[in-house]
Amino acid sequence: MIFLYLTIGLALLVCLLAMIFTIMVGLGKDRSTYSQKKSWSMVSWLYIILLPVSFIGLGLLYYFITK
């Protein structure tokens, strides 16, 4: 049961750090040069790189918790 709380706490921490990072990056951007093409490249980077890495990390975490 303690592993469940640790996992939830870790997920909340990661989400909080990602939100802070996103806000900080967004505040520093110059919106006059931001285009739809650049927006699509950022979204594709998210889905191609971060999503699979996240699923692999969660799978490994689940494996080690239930081992």
mmCIF file of C-alpha atoms in Angstrom:
data_model
loop_
_atom_site.group_PDB
_atom_site.id
_atom_site.type_symbol
_atom_site.label_atom_id
_atom_site.label_comp_id
_atom_site.label_asym_id
_atom_site.label_seq_id
_atom_site.Cartn_x
_atom_site.Cartn_y
_atom_site.Cartn_z
ATOM 1 C CA MET A 1 0.000 0.000 0.000
ATOM 2 C CA ILE A 2 2.916 2.346 0.702
ATOM 3 C CA PHE A 3 4.117 1.880 -2.900
ATOM 4 C CA LEU A 4 0.788 3.199 -4.150
ATOM 5 C CA TYR A 5 1.181 6.384 -2.128
ATOM 6 C CA LEU A 6 4.788 6.770 -3.271
ATOM 7 C CA THR A 7 3.755 6.342 -6.897
ATOM 8 C CA ILE A 8 0.945 8.876 -6.580
ATOM 9 C CA GLY A 9 3.258 11.309 -4.801
ATOM 10 C CA LEU A 10 5.925 10.896 -7.472
ATOM 11 C CA ALA A 11 3.365 11.432 -10.233
ATOM 12 C CA LEU A 12 2.082 14.592 -8.559
ATOM 13 C CA LEU A 13 5.621 15.903 -8.152
ATOM 14 C CA VAL A 14 6.462 15.256 -11.801
ATOM 15 C CA CYS A 15 3.236 16.933 -12.938
ATOM 16 C CA LEU A 16 3.895 19.943 -10.741
ATOM 17 C CA LEU A 17 7.451 20.318 -12.036
ATOM 18 C CA ALA A 18 6.256 19.958 -15.635
ATOM 19 C CA MET A 19 3.579 22.597 -15.081
ATOM 20 C CA ILE A 20 6.095 25.040 -13.584
ATOM 21 C CA PHE A 21 8.534 24.388 -16.435
ATOM 22 C CA THR A 22 5.786 24.891 -19.035
ATOM 23 C CA ILE A 23 4.695 28.175 -17.474
ATOM 24 C CA MET A 24 8.272 29.447 -17.254
ATOM 25 C CA VAL A 25 8.993 28.573 -20.884
ATOM 26 C CA GLY A 26 5.690 30.078 -22.013
ATOM 27 C CA LEU A 27 6.347 33.354 -20.245
ATOM 28 C CA GLY A 28 9.687 33.791 -21.974
ATOM 29 C CA LYS A 29 8.439 33.201 -25.536
ATOM 30 C CA ASP A 30 8.079 35.916 -28.143
ATOM 31 C CA ARG A 31 4.658 35.232 -29.615
ATOM 32 C CA SER A 32 5.152 37.399 -32.697
ATOM 33 C CA THR A 33 7.344 34.750 -34.365
ATOM 34 C CA TYR A 34 5.295 31.734 -33.274
ATOM 35 C CA SER A 35 3.645 29.912 -36.183
ATOM 36 C CA GLN A 36 1.355 26.936 -36.696
ATOM 37 C CA LYS A 37 4.291 24.948 -38.086
ATOM 38 C CA LYS A 38 6.337 25.534 -34.957
ATOM 39 C CA SER A 39 3.348 24.609 -32.811
ATOM 40 C CA TRP A 40 2.929 21.325 -34.689
ATOM 41 C CA SER A 41 6.620 20.501 -34.309
ATOM 42 C CA MET A 42 6.359 20.963 -30.540
ATOM 43 C CA VAL A 43 3.282 18.725 -30.341
ATOM 44 C CA SER A 44 4.855 16.049 -32.530
ATOM 45 C CA TRP A 45 7.993 16.125 -30.353
ATOM 46 C CA LEU A 46 5.791 15.558 -27.323
ATOM 47 C CA TYR A 47 4.022 12.549 -28.809
ATOM 48 C CA ILE A 48 7.041 10.982 -30.495
ATOM 49 C CA ILE A 49 9.527 11.291 -27.621
ATOM 50 C CA LEU A 50 7.895 11.994 -24.273
ATOM 51 C CA LEU A 51 4.816 9.784 -24.458
ATOM 52 C CA PRO A 52 6.665 6.501 -25.179
ATOM 53 C CA VAL A 53 9.321 7.329 -22.579
ATOM 54 C CA SER A 54 6.587 8.001 -20.035
ATOM 55 C CA PHE A 55 4.869 4.694 -20.754
ATOM 56 C CA ILE A 56 8.148 2.785 -20.538
ATOM 57 C CA GLY A 57 8.950 4.495 -17.232
ATOM 58 C CA LEU A 58 5.521 3.699 -15.822
ATOM 59 C CA GLY A 59 5.821 0.101 -17.017
ATOM 60 C CA LEU A 60 9.196 -0.295 -15.317
ATOM 61 C CA LEU A 61 7.867 1.299 -12.153
ATOM 62 C CA TYR A 62 4.911 -1.106 -12.149
ATOM 63 C CA TYR A 63 7.244 -4.047 -12.795
ATOM 64 C CA PHE A 64 9.535 -3.206 -9.894
ATOM 65 C CA ILE A 65 6.659 -2.485 -7.524
ATOM 66 C CA THR A 66 4.875 -5.782 -8.242
ATOM 67 C CA LYS A 67 8.049 -7.890 -8.441
#
